[in-house]
Coordinates of C-alpha atoms in Angstrom, one line a residue:
Chain G
M1 CA 54.1 119.4 68.9
N2 CA 53.6 120.6 72.4
K3 CA 52.5 117.1 73.4
K4 CA 55.7 115.8 71.8
L5 CA 57.8 118.3 73.7
F6 CA 56.0 117.4 76.9
S7 CA 56.8 113.8 76.3
I8 CA 60.5 114.5 75.6
G9 CA 60.6 116.6 78.8
L10 CA 58.9 113.9 80.8
V11 CA 61.4 111.3 79.5
M12 CA 64.3 113.7 80.4
V13 CA 63.0 114.3 83.9
L14 CA 62.4 110.6 84.5
G15 CA 65.8 109.8 83.1
A16 CA 67.5 112.3 85.4
A17 CA 65.6 110.9 88.4
Y18 CA 66.5 107.3 87.4
S19 CA 70.2 108.1 87.0
L20 CA 70.3 109.7 90.4
T21 CA 68.6 106.7 92.0
S22 CA 71.7 104.7 93.0
F23 CA 73.2 107.7 94.7
S24 CA 70.2 109.2 96.4
Q25 CA 69.2 105.9 97.9
V26 CA 72.5 105.9 99.9
K27 CA 71.7 106.9 103.5
P28 CA 73.5 110.0 104.9
E29 CA 75.1 107.8 107.6
T30 CA 76.5 105.6 104.9
L31 CA 77.9 108.5 103.0
V32 CA 79.7 109.7 106.2
K33 CA 81.0 106.2 106.8
Q34 CA 82.3 106.0 103.2
R35 CA 84.0 109.4 103.3
Q36 CA 85.6 108.6 106.7
A37 CA 86.8 105.3 105.2
A38 CA 88.6 107.2 102.5
M39 CA 90.2 109.5 105.1
T40 CA 91.2 106.5 107.2
L41 CA 93.1 105.1 104.3
Q42 CA 94.7 108.4 103.3
G43 CA 95.9 108.4 107.0
K44 CA 97.2 104.8 106.6
Y45 CA 99.4 105.6 103.6
F46 CA 100.2 109.3 104.2
Y47 CA 100.5 109.8 108.0
L48 CA 101.7 106.3 108.9
Q49 CA 104.0 105.6 105.9
L50 CA 104.9 108.5 103.7
R51 CA 105.3 111.3 106.2
P52 CA 107.5 109.3 108.6
M53 CA 109.8 108.5 105.7
A54 CA 110.0 112.2 104.7
Q55 CA 110.8 113.1 108.3
G56 CA 113.5 110.4 108.6
K57 CA 111.4 108.5 111.2
S58 CA 111.3 105.4 109.1
P59 CA 113.6 104.2 106.4
Y60 CA 113.1 105.6 103.0
D61 CA 111.8 103.1 100.5
A62 CA 111.2 104.4 96.9
N63 CA 109.0 101.5 95.9
V64 CA 106.7 102.0 98.9
V65 CA 106.6 105.7 98.1
A66 CA 105.6 105.1 94.5
R67 CA 103.0 102.5 95.5
D68 CA 101.5 104.7 98.3
A69 CA 101.5 107.8 96.0
G70 CA 99.4 105.8 93.5
Y71 CA 97.0 104.7 96.2
L72 CA 96.6 108.3 97.4
E73 CA 95.9 109.4 93.8
A74 CA 92.8 107.2 93.9
L75 CA 91.9 107.8 97.6
T76 CA 92.0 111.6 97.3
K77 CA 89.3 111.5 94.7
M78 CA 86.9 109.4 96.9
P79 CA 85.7 111.4 99.9
W80 CA 84.1 114.5 98.3
D81 CA 80.8 113.1 97.0
G82 CA 80.1 112.0 100.5
F83 CA 79.9 115.6 101.8
T84 CA 76.3 116.2 100.6
P85 CA 74.0 118.6 102.3
A86 CA 72.0 115.6 103.5
T87 CA 74.9 114.6 105.7
K88 CA 75.3 117.9 107.5
D89 CA 73.5 116.8 110.7
V90 CA 75.2 113.4 110.9
K91 CA 77.8 113.4 113.7
S92 CA 81.3 113.7 112.3
A93 CA 84.3 116.0 112.5
A94 CA 83.2 118.0 109.5
L95 CA 82.7 121.7 110.4
P96 CA 79.7 123.7 109.1
A97 CA 82.1 125.5 106.7
V98 CA 82.1 122.3 104.6
F99 CA 78.4 123.0 103.7
T100 CA 78.5 126.8 103.7
D101 CA 81.9 127.6 102.1
T102 CA 81.6 125.1 99.4
A103 CA 83.8 127.0 96.9
K104 CA 86.7 127.1 99.4
F105 CA 86.2 123.5 100.3
K106 CA 86.3 122.5 96.6
E107 CA 89.6 124.6 96.2
A108 CA 91.1 122.7 99.1
Q109 CA 90.2 119.3 97.5
D110 CA 91.7 120.4 94.2
R111 CA 94.8 121.6 95.9
L112 CA 95.3 118.2 97.6
Q113 CA 94.7 116.3 94.3
S114 CA 97.1 118.5 92.5
E115 CA 99.8 118.0 95.1
V116 CA 99.3 114.3 95.2
A117 CA 99.5 114.2 91.3
K118 CA 102.8 115.9 91.6
L119 CA 103.9 113.4 94.2
V120 CA 103.0 110.5 91.8
S121 CA 105.1 112.1 89.1
V122 CA 108.1 113.0 91.3
S123 CA 108.0 109.5 92.9
K124 CA 108.9 108.1 89.5
S125 CA 112.0 110.3 89.2
G126 CA 114.1 108.6 91.8
D127 CA 115.0 112.0 93.3
E128 CA 114.7 111.4 97.0
A129 CA 115.0 115.0 98.1
A130 CA 112.4 116.1 95.7
V131 CA 110.0 113.3 96.8
K132 CA 110.5 114.3 100.5
A133 CA 109.8 118.0 99.6
Q134 CA 106.6 117.0 97.8
I135 CA 105.5 114.8 100.7
G136 CA 105.8 118.0 102.7
A137 CA 103.6 119.8 100.2
V138 CA 100.9 117.1 100.4
D139 CA 101.1 117.4 104.2
K140 CA 100.4 121.1 104.0
A141 CA 97.4 120.5 101.7
C142 CA 96.0 118.0 104.2
G143 CA 96.6 120.3 107.1
G144 CA 95.3 123.4 105.4
C145 CA 92.0 121.7 104.7
H146 CA 91.7 120.2 108.2
E147 CA 92.5 123.6 109.7
T148 CA 89.3 125.2 108.2
F149 CA 87.0 122.3 107.6
R150 CA 87.6 119.7 110.4
E151 CA 87.1 119.9 114.2
K152 CA 90.3 120.2 116.1
Q153 CA 91.5 116.8 117.2
Chain L
M1 CA 136.9 89.0 111.7
N2 CA 134.3 87.4 114.0
K3 CA 133.9 90.7 115.6
K4 CA 133.4 92.3 112.3
L5 CA 130.8 89.7 111.3
F6 CA 129.1 90.2 114.6
S7 CA 128.9 94.0 113.9
I8 CA 127.5 93.4 110.4
G9 CA 125.0 91.0 111.9
L10 CA 124.0 93.5 114.6
V11 CA 123.5 96.2 112.0
M12 CA 121.3 93.9 109.9
V13 CA 119.2 93.0 112.9
L14 CA 118.8 96.6 113.9
G15 CA 118.1 97.6 110.4
A16 CA 115.4 95.0 110.0
A17 CA 113.8 96.0 113.4
Y18 CA 114.0 99.7 112.3
S19 CA 112.3 99.0 108.9
L20 CA 109.5 97.2 110.7
T21 CA 108.9 100.0 113.1
S22 CA 106.4 102.1 111.3
F23 CA 104.2 99.0 110.7
S24 CA 104.6 97.2 114.0
Q25 CA 103.7 100.4 115.9
V26 CA 100.3 100.3 114.4
K27 CA 97.8 99.0 116.9
P28 CA 95.7 95.9 116.0
E29 CA 92.5 98.0 116.3
T30 CA 93.9 100.5 113.8
L31 CA 94.8 97.7 111.4
V32 CA 91.2 96.4 111.6
K33 CA 89.8 99.9 111.1
Q34 CA 92.0 100.4 108.1
R35 CA 91.1 97.0 106.4
Q36 CA 87.4 97.6 107.1
A37 CA 87.8 101.1 105.5
A38 CA 89.1 99.4 102.4
M39 CA 86.1 97.0 102.4
T40 CA 83.7 99.9 102.9
L41 CA 85.0 101.6 99.8
Q42 CA 85.0 98.4 97.8
G43 CA 81.3 98.3 98.8
K44 CA 80.8 101.9 97.7
Y45 CA 82.1 101.3 94.2
F46 CA 81.2 97.7 93.7
Y47 CA 78.0 96.9 95.5
L48 CA 76.4 100.3 95.3
Q49 CA 77.5 101.4 91.8
L50 CA 79.0 98.6 89.5
R51 CA 76.8 95.7 90.4
P52 CA 73.5 97.6 90.1
M53 CA 74.6 98.7 86.6
A54 CA 75.4 95.2 85.6
Q55 CA 72.0 94.0 86.9
G56 CA 70.2 96.8 85.1
K57 CA 69.1 98.4 88.4
S58 CA 70.8 101.7 87.6
P59 CA 71.7 103.1 84.2
Y60 CA 74.9 101.9 82.6
D61 CA 77.6 104.6 82.4
A62 CA 80.8 103.5 80.8
N63 CA 82.8 106.4 82.3
V64 CA 81.7 105.6 85.8
V65 CA 82.5 101.9 85.2
A66 CA 86.0 102.8 84.1
R67 CA 86.6 105.1 87.0
D68 CA 85.2 102.7 89.6
A69 CA 87.2 99.8 88.1
G70 CA 90.4 101.9 88.5
Y71 CA 89.4 102.7 92.1
L72 CA 88.8 99.0 92.8
E73 CA 92.2 98.1 91.4
A74 CA 93.8 100.2 94.1
L75 CA 91.3 99.3 96.8
T76 CA 91.6 95.6 96.4
K77 CA 95.3 95.8 97.2
M78 CA 94.8 97.6 100.5
P79 CA 93.0 95.4 103.0
W80 CA 95.3 92.4 103.2
D81 CA 98.2 93.6 105.3
G82 CA 95.7 94.5 107.9
F83 CA 94.9 90.8 108.6
T84 CA 98.0 90.2 110.8
P85 CA 97.9 87.5 113.6
A86 CA 97.9 90.4 116.1
T87 CA 94.4 91.3 115.0
K88 CA 92.8 87.9 115.4
D89 CA 91.2 88.7 118.8
V90 CA 90.0 92.1 117.7
K91 CA 86.2 92.1 117.2
S92 CA 85.4 92.0 113.5
A93 CA 83.6 89.8 111.0
A94 CA 86.8 88.0 110.0
L95 CA 86.4 84.2 110.7
P96 CA 89.2 82.2 112.3
A97 CA 90.0 80.6 108.9
V98 CA 91.6 84.0 107.9
F99 CA 94.4 83.2 110.3
T100 CA 94.5 79.4 110.0
D101 CA 94.0 78.8 106.3
T102 CA 96.3 81.6 105.1
A103 CA 97.1 79.9 101.8
K104 CA 93.5 79.7 100.8
F105 CA 92.9 83.3 102.0
K106 CA 95.8 84.5 99.9
E107 CA 94.4 82.6 96.9
A108 CA 91.1 84.4 97.3
Q109 CA 92.8 87.8 97.4
D110 CA 94.7 87.0 94.3
R111 CA 91.6 85.8 92.5
L112 CA 89.8 89.1 93.4
Q113 CA 92.8 91.2 92.2
S114 CA 93.0 89.2 89.0
E115 CA 89.2 89.6 88.2
V116 CA 89.4 93.3 89.0
A117 CA 92.5 93.7 86.7
K118 CA 90.4 92.1 84.0
L119 CA 87.5 94.5 84.7
V120 CA 89.9 97.4 84.3
S121 CA 91.0 96.1 81.0
V122 CA 87.6 95.2 79.6
S123 CA 86.1 98.6 80.9
K124 CA 88.4 100.3 78.3
S125 CA 87.0 98.2 75.5
G126 CA 83.6 99.8 75.3
D127 CA 82.0 96.3 75.1
E128 CA 79.1 96.7 77.6
A129 CA 78.1 93.0 77.6
A130 CA 81.7 91.9 78.3
V131 CA 81.9 94.6 81.1
K132 CA 78.7 93.3 82.7
A133 CA 79.9 89.7 82.6
Q134 CA 83.2 90.7 84.2
I135 CA 81.4 92.6 86.9
G136 CA 79.7 89.3 87.6
A137 CA 83.0 87.6 87.8
V138 CA 84.3 90.2 90.3
D139 CA 81.0 89.6 92.3
K140 CA 81.7 85.9 92.5
A141 CA 85.3 86.6 93.7
C142 CA 84.0 88.9 96.5
G143 CA 81.3 86.4 97.4
G144 CA 83.5 83.3 97.3
C145 CA 85.9 84.9 99.8
H146 CA 83.1 86.2 102.1
E147 CA 81.6 82.7 102.1
T148 CA 84.7 81.2 103.7
F149 CA 86.3 84.0 105.5
R150 CA 83.6 86.4 106.8
E151 CA 80.8 85.9 109.3
K152 CA 77.4 85.6 107.7
Q153 CA 75.8 89.0 107.5

């Protein structure tokens, strides 16, 4: 029985190790490159397209807003698994707080995802004023996180 | 009347120029960085997660497949507006054919998007063999485009 339990335990340990393989083999530098890629694309659709529309700096296009909101919904889920402890010494704009205040960092991620989900929903309503207000809320969520967790730029 | 037509024409020209502003102000180097970011993330989810699963190199996880397929559906729409003629002299792995054989390049984009759309659909079916076959089809679409339009790596 003990032998059987041991075997089961061994299988579980090996299974866990195996299922981690594909991720743990990714170099810290690659994780940083991937998370920065997600941020670059958030910048493309948010800072270069959505925010200028909300601020009246480029013409409002409801179709582009809906498309970009959908892109952001995917993109704002992508960066976070790249902030592993193994990446903390790789040169990037991430402040040490990312790795020390992980609960607050997680809260900031959740807040962004929640504001973006609201943007997706409101972008389907055709209510331009509400969309613009929600773009402002997403902007605050981006900025709030950058304030605490990213080097000043 | 001619004056009125001229005024309308002027408004249309200015309007068109205005609506292009937010895009045309983006530097070619930024466009290249953005399109490369999209490719980096396609690599994260396809080459580092989906393909190893299809090849039996990492354990198959239907939930991860469905999530990644959804991410790819968004990501495979993102790179293409970054391949503008203005970027052709910016250092990158893009071959000249990108800018000369634009019809074939567009076909390759459409093929990838179509194979990824099929993957999204089949990933909801729970048919592991069909999913793995479709991951293979996406792989071929990636590779076919790289063969013609990207420098050998």
